[in-house]
Amino acid sequence: MGKKGILVVVSGFAGSGKGTLMRELTSRYENYALSVSATTRKPRPGEEEGKEYFFKTTEEFQAMIAADEFIEYAQYVNNYYGTPRAYVEEQLKAGKDVILEIEVQGALQIKEKFQTDTLLLFVTPPNANILKKRLVGRGTEPMAVVGQRLLRASEEAEFIPDYDYLIINDNLEECVKTMNEIIQNEHVRAFRNSEFIKNIREGLLNLSKGE
Ligand code: 5GP
């Protein structure tokens, strides 16, 4: 049942812990493929080309937009971010659930384009103070950028009701388990199994006629 992969979009405020969550999820369970985005943001210390992101100049990024190489892209706090198309399509076909860790504008583009083939999850810390502490504690951004990101987070919160599930990240272990269950349960949703339903209907009808 449900052999085709699901396009799983995970958004969350910067500092929500979703990066760690995604790394745990994809290393613990086999059925996930994590998409690597392209960005014009400069690498942070420890980030590697092709691992966290494909780092591009603005010109390179714009050329990729022109060549229709992204399934979605957006501007976020002065930089471009986009999801390269080829890897996503390949992995979905191979039956993997593909995880896109992207912000809300991109998530809404994906929902509009792929409709019921998607599952949208929003990750949030238990409260606003914890978010600020995590952003400041990370020490990778100047205070002005922390302020920008908090303002951006408050704007993003407006779109949470457009997501399918809200995941409150107060315990990493529980969160990883919950996310895996949510995604795997999606595969048995009736509407995702129209092929199975069609086959069993035909089979039953044939048997009822004694064939
Ligand atoms: P950061 O600079 O902290 O790595 O990422 C900033 C924001 O951009 C995060 O919310 C992250 O999820 C989002 N992001 C990363 N890759 C993509 C992408 O390919 N498309 C979109 N729309 N957002 C992305």
PDB file of C-alpha atoms and ligand atoms in Angstrom:
ATOM      1  CA  MET A   1       0.000   0.000   0.000  1.00  0.00           C
ATOM      2  CA  GLY A   2       1.009   3.595  -0.578  1.00  0.00           C
ATOM      3  CA  LYS A   3       4.238   2.730  -2.405  1.00  0.00           C
ATOM      4  CA  LYS A   4       4.843   6.194  -3.807  1.00  0.00           C
ATOM      5  CA  GLY A   5       6.714   8.480  -1.450  1.00  0.00           C
ATOM      6  CA  ILE A   6       5.086  11.446   0.261  1.00  0.00           C
ATOM      7  CA  LEU A   7       6.505  14.937  -0.033  1.00  0.00           C
ATOM      8  CA  VAL A   8       6.897  15.921   3.614  1.00  0.00           C
ATOM      9  CA  VAL A   9       7.337  19.633   4.214  1.00  0.00           C
ATOM     10  CA  VAL A  10       8.768  20.583   7.596  1.00  0.00           C
ATOM     11  CA  SER A  11       8.782  24.224   8.625  1.00  0.00           C
ATOM     12  CA  GLY A  12       9.518  25.829  11.918  1.00  0.00           C
ATOM     13  CA  PHE A  13      10.918  29.038  13.325  1.00  0.00           C
ATOM     14  CA  ALA A  14      14.676  29.488  13.062  1.00  0.00           C
ATOM     15  CA  GLY A  15      15.860  28.054  16.405  1.00  0.00           C
ATOM     16  CA  SER A  16      12.942  25.630  16.760  1.00  0.00           C
ATOM     17  CA  GLY A  17      15.367  22.711  16.731  1.00  0.00           C
ATOM     18  CA  LYS A  18      13.980  21.328  13.467  1.00  0.00           C
ATOM     19  CA  GLY A  19      17.454  20.822  11.969  1.00  0.00           C
ATOM     20  CA  THR A  20      18.469  18.429  14.762  1.00  0.00           C
ATOM     21  CA  LEU A  21      15.076  16.763  14.582  1.00  0.00           C
ATOM     22  CA  MET A  22      15.451  16.120  10.846  1.00  0.00           C
ATOM     23  CA  ARG A  23      18.964  14.727  11.228  1.00  0.00           C
ATOM     24  CA  GLU A  24      17.772  12.294  13.928  1.00  0.00           C
ATOM     25  CA  LEU A  25      14.708  11.255  11.937  1.00  0.00           C
ATOM     26  CA  THR A  26      16.629  10.546   8.739  1.00  0.00           C
ATOM     27  CA  SER A  27      19.478   8.736  10.484  1.00  0.00           C
ATOM     28  CA  ARG A  28      17.168   6.546  12.603  1.00  0.00           C
ATOM     29  CA  TYR A  29      14.684   5.456   9.978  1.00  0.00           C
ATOM     30  CA  GLU A  30      15.427   4.241   6.482  1.00  0.00           C
ATOM     31  CA  ASN A  31      12.524   5.427   4.410  1.00  0.00           C
ATOM     32  CA  TYR A  32      13.441   9.108   4.337  1.00  0.00           C
ATOM     33  CA  ALA A  33      15.399  11.183   1.858  1.00  0.00           C
ATOM     34  CA  LEU A  34      16.360  14.656   3.011  1.00  0.00           C
ATOM     35  CA  SER A  35      16.438  17.219   0.231  1.00  0.00           C
ATOM     36  CA  VAL A  36      19.453  19.569   0.219  1.00  0.00           C
ATOM     37  CA  SER A  37      18.501  23.127  -0.740  1.00  0.00           C
ATOM     38  CA  ALA A  38      20.424  25.758  -2.651  1.00  0.00           C
ATOM     39  CA  THR A  39      20.975  29.119  -0.949  1.00  0.00           C
ATOM     40  CA  THR A  40      22.735  32.439  -1.464  1.00  0.00           C
ATOM     41  CA  ARG A  41      23.417  32.622   2.306  1.00  0.00           C
ATOM     42  CA  LYS A  42      27.090  32.338   3.284  1.00  0.00           C
ATOM     43  CA  PRO A  43      28.083  29.059   4.976  1.00  0.00           C
ATOM     44  CA  ARG A  44      28.129  29.120   8.794  1.00  0.00           C
ATOM     45  CA  PRO A  45      31.182  27.617  10.536  1.00  0.00           C
ATOM     46  CA  GLY A  46      31.080  23.835  10.084  1.00  0.00           C
ATOM     47  CA  GLU A  47      28.626  23.864   7.175  1.00  0.00           C
ATOM     48  CA  GLU A  48      29.777  21.958   4.099  1.00  0.00           C
ATOM     49  CA  GLU A  49      28.939  22.371   0.427  1.00  0.00           C
ATOM     50  CA  GLY A  50      26.357  19.749  -0.569  1.00  0.00           C
ATOM     51  CA  LYS A  51      25.660  18.672   3.026  1.00  0.00           C
ATOM     52  CA  GLU A  52      23.648  21.453   4.684  1.00  0.00           C
ATOM     53  CA  TYR A  53      23.204  23.427   1.431  1.00  0.00           C
ATOM     54  CA  PHE A  54      24.508  23.983  -2.063  1.00  0.00           C
ATOM     55  CA  PHE A  55      25.994  27.461  -1.672  1.00  0.00           C
ATOM     56  CA  LYS A  56      25.370  29.721  -4.678  1.00  0.00           C
ATOM     57  CA  THR A  57      26.001  33.300  -5.739  1.00  0.00           C
ATOM     58  CA  THR A  58      22.914  35.395  -6.490  1.00  0.00           C
ATOM     59  CA  GLU A  59      23.730  35.145 -10.218  1.00  0.00           C
ATOM     60  CA  GLU A  60      24.006  31.358 -10.055  1.00  0.00           C
ATOM     61  CA  PHE A  61      20.745  31.141  -8.112  1.00  0.00           C
ATOM     62  CA  GLN A  62      18.917  33.358 -10.603  1.00  0.00           C
ATOM     63  CA  ALA A  63      20.200  31.220 -13.481  1.00  0.00           C
ATOM     64  CA  MET A  64      18.747  28.148 -11.730  1.00  0.00           C
ATOM     65  CA  ILE A  65      15.387  29.927 -11.372  1.00  0.00           C
ATOM     66  CA  ALA A  66      15.443  30.790 -15.092  1.00  0.00           C
ATOM     67  CA  ALA A  67      16.197  27.152 -15.991  1.00  0.00           C
ATOM     68  CA  ASP A  68      13.202  25.983 -13.875  1.00  0.00           C
ATOM     69  CA  GLU A  69      15.500  23.909 -11.662  1.00  0.00           C
ATOM     70  CA  PHE A  70      13.537  24.549  -8.450  1.00  0.00           C
ATOM     71  CA  ILE A  71      10.206  23.075  -7.348  1.00  0.00           C
ATOM     72  CA  GLU A  72       9.913  26.123  -5.080  1.00  0.00           C
ATOM     73  CA  TYR A  73      12.085  28.993  -3.939  1.00  0.00           C
ATOM     74  CA  ALA A  74      11.714  31.987  -1.646  1.00  0.00           C
ATOM     75  CA  GLN A  75      13.531  34.945  -0.200  1.00  0.00           C
ATOM     76  CA  TYR A  76      14.144  34.751   3.536  1.00  0.00           C
ATOM     77  CA  VAL A  77      15.900  37.512   5.519  1.00  0.00           C
ATOM     78  CA  ASN A  78      17.852  38.885   2.508  1.00  0.00           C
ATOM     79  CA  ASN A  79      18.804  35.546   0.928  1.00  0.00           C
ATOM     80  CA  TYR A  80      17.350  33.159  -1.617  1.00  0.00           C
ATOM     81  CA  TYR A  81      16.590  29.536  -0.713  1.00  0.00           C
ATOM     82  CA  GLY A  82      15.283  26.903  -3.144  1.00  0.00           C
ATOM     83  CA  THR A  83      14.578  23.177  -3.498  1.00  0.00           C
ATOM     84  CA  PRO A  84      16.284  21.531  -6.505  1.00  0.00           C
ATOM     85  CA  ARG A  85      13.755  19.535  -8.505  1.00  0.00           C
ATOM     86  CA  ALA A  86      15.742  16.509  -9.776  1.00  0.00           C
ATOM     87  CA  TYR A  87      16.571  14.823  -6.448  1.00  0.00           C
ATOM     88  CA  VAL A  88      13.023  15.217  -5.097  1.00  0.00           C
ATOM     89  CA  GLU A  89      11.374  13.670  -8.158  1.00  0.00           C
ATOM     90  CA  GLU A  90      13.873  10.797  -8.299  1.00  0.00           C
ATOM     91  CA  GLN A  91      13.450   9.863  -4.618  1.00  0.00           C
ATOM     92  CA  LEU A  92       9.644  10.100  -4.641  1.00  0.00           C
ATOM     93  CA  LYS A  93       9.565   7.742  -7.608  1.00  0.00           C
ATOM     94  CA  ALA A  94      11.836   5.334  -5.728  1.00  0.00           C
ATOM     95  CA  GLY A  95       9.197   5.244  -2.954  1.00  0.00           C
ATOM     96  CA  LYS A  96      11.090   7.350  -0.398  1.00  0.00           C
ATOM     97  CA  ASP A  97       9.336   9.952   1.718  1.00  0.00           C
ATOM     98  CA  VAL A  98      11.185  13.121   0.789  1.00  0.00           C
ATOM     99  CA  ILE A  99      11.655  15.709   3.516  1.00  0.00           C
ATOM    100  CA  LEU A 100      11.906  19.388   2.642  1.00  0.00           C
ATOM    101  CA  GLU A 101      12.983  21.591   5.528  1.00  0.00           C
ATOM    102  CA  ILE A 102      11.756  24.930   4.188  1.00  0.00           C
ATOM    103  CA  GLU A 103      10.121  28.159   5.338  1.00  0.00           C
ATOM    104  CA  VAL A 104       6.427  29.021   5.005  1.00  0.00           C
ATOM    105  CA  GLN A 105       6.331  30.757   1.599  1.00  0.00           C
ATOM    106  CA  GLY A 106       8.001  27.724   0.021  1.00  0.00           C
ATOM    107  CA  ALA A 107       5.737  25.349   1.976  1.00  0.00           C
ATOM    108  CA  LEU A 108       2.618  27.057   0.659  1.00  0.00           C
ATOM    109  CA  GLN A 109       3.959  26.900  -2.924  1.00  0.00           C
ATOM    110  CA  ILE A 110       4.504  23.150  -2.495  1.00  0.00           C
ATOM    111  CA  LYS A 111       1.002  22.671  -1.084  1.00  0.00           C
ATOM    112  CA  GLU A 112      -0.510  24.488  -4.034  1.00  0.00           C
ATOM    113  CA  LYS A 113       1.526  22.593  -6.652  1.00  0.00           C
ATOM    114  CA  PHE A 114       1.441  19.073  -5.199  1.00  0.00           C
ATOM    115  CA  GLN A 115      -1.829  19.239  -3.211  1.00  0.00           C
ATOM    116  CA  THR A 116      -2.692  15.869  -1.625  1.00  0.00           C
ATOM    117  CA  ASP A 117       0.748  14.360  -2.368  1.00  0.00           C
ATOM    118  CA  THR A 118       2.123  16.529   0.438  1.00  0.00           C
ATOM    119  CA  LEU A 119       2.105  16.474   4.217  1.00  0.00           C
ATOM    120  CA  LEU A 120       2.897  19.746   5.981  1.00  0.00           C
ATOM    121  CA  LEU A 121       4.358  19.720   9.496  1.00  0.00           C
ATOM    122  CA  PHE A 122       5.161  22.781  11.596  1.00  0.00           C
ATOM    123  CA  VAL A 123       7.699  22.485  14.417  1.00  0.00           C
ATOM    124  CA  THR A 124       7.700  24.991  17.273  1.00  0.00           C
ATOM    125  CA  PRO A 125       9.379  25.275  20.671  1.00  0.00           C
ATOM    126  CA  PRO A 126       6.971  25.315  23.647  1.00  0.00           C
ATOM    127  CA  ASN A 127       7.096  29.123  23.963  1.00  0.00           C
ATOM    128  CA  ALA A 128       8.576  32.356  22.575  1.00  0.00           C
ATOM    129  CA  ASN A 129      11.202  32.824  25.331  1.00  0.00           C
ATOM    130  CA  ILE A 130      12.776  29.463  24.586  1.00  0.00           C
ATOM    131  CA  LEU A 131      13.033  30.453  20.928  1.00  0.00           C
ATOM    132  CA  LYS A 132      14.861  33.691  21.746  1.00  0.00           C
ATOM    133  CA  LYS A 133      17.238  31.875  24.130  1.00  0.00           C
ATOM    134  CA  ARG A 134      18.088  29.326  21.450  1.00  0.00           C
ATOM    135  CA  LEU A 135      18.729  32.000  18.811  1.00  0.00           C
ATOM    136  CA  VAL A 136      20.969  34.044  21.105  1.00  0.00           C
ATOM    137  CA  GLY A 137      22.700  30.934  22.508  1.00  0.00           C
ATOM    138  CA  ARG A 138      23.528  29.652  19.040  1.00  0.00           C
ATOM    139  CA  GLY A 139      25.807  32.683  18.691  1.00  0.00           C
ATOM    140  CA  THR A 140      25.932  32.412  14.903  1.00  0.00           C
ATOM    141  CA  GLU A 141      23.989  35.622  14.166  1.00  0.00           C
ATOM    142  CA  PRO A 142      24.485  39.215  15.308  1.00  0.00           C
ATOM    143  CA  MET A 143      21.748  40.590  17.659  1.00  0.00           C
ATOM    144  CA  ALA A 144      20.172  42.621  14.849  1.00  0.00           C
ATOM    145  CA  VAL A 145      19.648  39.433  12.841  1.00  0.00           C
ATOM    146  CA  VAL A 146      18.205  37.684  15.920  1.00  0.00           C
ATOM    147  CA  GLY A 147      15.669  40.535  16.113  1.00  0.00           C
ATOM    148  CA  GLN A 148      14.853  40.144  12.407  1.00  0.00           C
ATOM    149  CA  ARG A 149      14.379  36.416  12.837  1.00  0.00           C
ATOM    150  CA  LEU A 150      12.049  36.844  15.837  1.00  0.00           C
ATOM    151  CA  LEU A 151       9.934  39.322  13.858  1.00  0.00           C
ATOM    152  CA  ARG A 152       9.914  36.941  10.924  1.00  0.00           C
ATOM    153  CA  ALA A 153       8.879  34.091  13.274  1.00  0.00           C
ATOM    154  CA  SER A 154       5.904  36.122  14.515  1.00  0.00           C
ATOM    155  CA  GLU A 155       4.840  36.642  10.881  1.00  0.00           C
ATOM    156  CA  GLU A 156       5.297  32.957  10.065  1.00  0.00           C
ATOM    157  CA  ALA A 157       3.108  31.935  13.010  1.00  0.00           C
ATOM    158  CA  GLU A 158       0.136  33.371  11.137  1.00  0.00           C
ATOM    159  CA  PHE A 159       0.422  30.526   8.610  1.00  0.00           C
ATOM    160  CA  ILE A 160       0.579  27.621  11.073  1.00  0.00           C
ATOM    161  CA  PRO A 161      -3.137  26.812  10.534  1.00  0.00           C
ATOM    162  CA  ASP A 162      -2.333  26.020   6.870  1.00  0.00           C
ATOM    163  CA  TYR A 163      -0.179  23.082   8.000  1.00  0.00           C
ATOM    164  CA  ASP A 164      -1.510  19.569   8.629  1.00  0.00           C
ATOM    165  CA  TYR A 165       0.218  19.018  11.995  1.00  0.00           C
ATOM    166  CA  LEU A 166       1.741  21.151  14.740  1.00  0.00           C
ATOM    167  CA  ILE A 167       4.682  19.523  16.518  1.00  0.00           C
ATOM    168  CA  ILE A 168       5.820  21.021  19.816  1.00  0.00           C
ATOM    169  CA  ASN A 169       9.506  20.260  20.219  1.00  0.00           C
ATOM    170  CA  ASP A 170      10.093  19.977  23.967  1.00  0.00           C
ATOM    171  CA  ASN A 171      11.672  16.525  23.930  1.00  0.00           C
ATOM    172  CA  LEU A 172      13.823  15.384  21.000  1.00  0.00           C
ATOM    173  CA  GLU A 173      13.253  11.638  21.521  1.00  0.00           C
ATOM    174  CA  GLU A 174       9.475  11.928  21.660  1.00  0.00           C
ATOM    175  CA  CYS A 175       9.382  14.358  18.784  1.00  0.00           C
ATOM    176  CA  VAL A 176      11.355  12.085  16.449  1.00  0.00           C
ATOM    177  CA  LYS A 177       9.034   9.171  17.269  1.00  0.00           C
ATOM    178  CA  THR A 178       5.908  11.277  16.824  1.00  0.00           C
ATOM    179  CA  MET A 179       7.049  12.620  13.463  1.00  0.00           C
ATOM    180  CA  ASN A 180       7.842   9.163  12.157  1.00  0.00           C
ATOM    181  CA  GLU A 181       4.418   7.891  13.269  1.00  0.00           C
ATOM    182  CA  ILE A 182       2.594  10.812  11.689  1.00  0.00           C
ATOM    183  CA  ILE A 183       4.370  10.326   8.357  1.00  0.00           C
ATOM    184  CA  GLN A 184       3.977   6.537   8.283  1.00  0.00           C
ATOM    185  CA  ASN A 185       0.291   6.781   9.224  1.00  0.00           C
ATOM    186  CA  GLU A 186      -0.209   8.974   6.176  1.00  0.00           C
ATOM    187  CA  HIS A 187       0.573   6.013   3.930  1.00  0.00           C
ATOM    188  CA  VAL A 188      -2.549   4.188   5.104  1.00  0.00           C
ATOM    189  CA  ARG A 189      -4.903   7.123   4.544  1.00  0.00           C
ATOM    190  CA  ALA A 190      -7.652   5.846   2.213  1.00  0.00           C
ATOM    191  CA  PHE A 191      -7.271   8.684  -0.285  1.00  0.00           C
ATOM    192  CA  ARG A 192      -3.582   7.834  -0.771  1.00  0.00           C
ATOM    193  CA  ASN A 193      -4.452   4.287  -1.787  1.00  0.00           C
ATOM    194  CA  SER A 194      -6.801   4.743  -4.726  1.00  0.00           C
ATOM    195  CA  GLU A 195      -4.975   2.075  -6.769  1.00  0.00           C
ATOM    196  CA  PHE A 196      -5.454  -0.529  -4.019  1.00  0.00           C
ATOM    197  CA  ILE A 197      -9.132   0.400  -3.675  1.00  0.00           C
ATOM    198  CA  LYS A 198      -9.673   0.161  -7.430  1.00  0.00           C
ATOM    199  CA  ASN A 199      -8.049  -3.297  -7.546  1.00  0.00           C
ATOM    200  CA  ILE A 200      -9.974  -4.734  -4.623  1.00  0.00           C
ATOM    201  CA  ARG A 201     -13.269  -3.426  -6.017  1.00  0.00           C
ATOM    202  CA  GLU A 202     -12.576  -5.043  -9.367  1.00  0.00           C
ATOM    203  CA  GLY A 203     -11.492  -8.287  -7.710  1.00  0.00           C
ATOM    204  CA  LEU A 204     -14.612  -8.457  -5.559  1.00  0.00           C
ATOM    205  CA  LEU A 205     -16.885  -7.700  -8.472  1.00  0.00           C
ATOM    206  CA  ASN A 206     -15.247 -10.417 -10.563  1.00  0.00           C
ATOM    207  CA  LEU A 207     -15.547 -12.971  -7.756  1.00  0.00           C
ATOM    208  CA  SER A 208     -19.185 -12.045  -7.224  1.00  0.00           C
ATOM    209  CA  LYS A 209     -19.821 -13.032 -10.830  1.00  0.00           C
ATOM    210  CA  GLY A 210     -18.068 -16.328 -10.228  1.00  0.00           C
ATOM    211  CA  GLU A 211     -15.063 -15.414 -12.408  1.00  0.00           C
TER     212      GLU A 211
HETATM  213  P1  5GP B   1      18.969  29.019   7.618  1.00  0.00           P
HETATM  214  O1  5GP B   1      19.608  30.232   7.009  1.00  0.00           O
HETATM  215  O2  5GP B   1      18.751  29.199   9.104  1.00  0.00           O
HETATM  216  O3  5GP B   1      19.710  27.755   7.293  1.00  0.00           O
HETATM  217  O4  5GP B   1      17.515  28.858   6.966  1.00  0.00           O
HETATM  218  C1  5GP B   1      16.606  29.904   6.986  1.00  0.00           C
HETATM  219  C2  5GP B   1      15.227  29.414   6.609  1.00  0.00           C
HETATM  220  O5  5GP B   1      15.206  29.012   5.236  1.00  0.00           O
HETATM  221  C3  5GP B   1      14.771  28.205   7.414  1.00  0.00           C
HETATM  222  O6  5GP B   1      13.427  28.436   7.828  1.00  0.00           O
HETATM  223  C4  5GP B   1      14.855  27.074   6.430  1.00  0.00           C
HETATM  224  O7  5GP B   1      13.910  26.066   6.717  1.00  0.00           O
HETATM  225  C5  5GP B   1      14.518  27.794   5.135  1.00  0.00           C
HETATM  226  N1  5GP B   1      14.937  27.069   3.937  1.00  0.00           N
HETATM  227  C6  5GP B   1      16.009  26.259   3.778  1.00  0.00           C
HETATM  228  N2  5GP B   1      16.037  25.748   2.547  1.00  0.00           N
HETATM  229  C7  5GP B   1      14.946  26.229   1.888  1.00  0.00           C
HETATM  230  C8  5GP B   1      14.414  26.040   0.573  1.00  0.00           C
HETATM  231  O8  5GP B   1      14.927  25.312  -0.262  1.00  0.00           O
HETATM  232  N3  5GP B   1      13.274  26.723   0.263  1.00  0.00           N
HETATM  233  C9  5GP B   1      12.648  27.537   1.149  1.00  0.00           C
HETATM  234  N4  5GP B   1      11.517  28.135   0.744  1.00  0.00           N
HETATM  235  N5  5GP B   1      13.116  27.722   2.399  1.00  0.00           N
HETATM  236  C10 5GP B   1      14.245  27.085   2.768  1.00  0.00           C
END
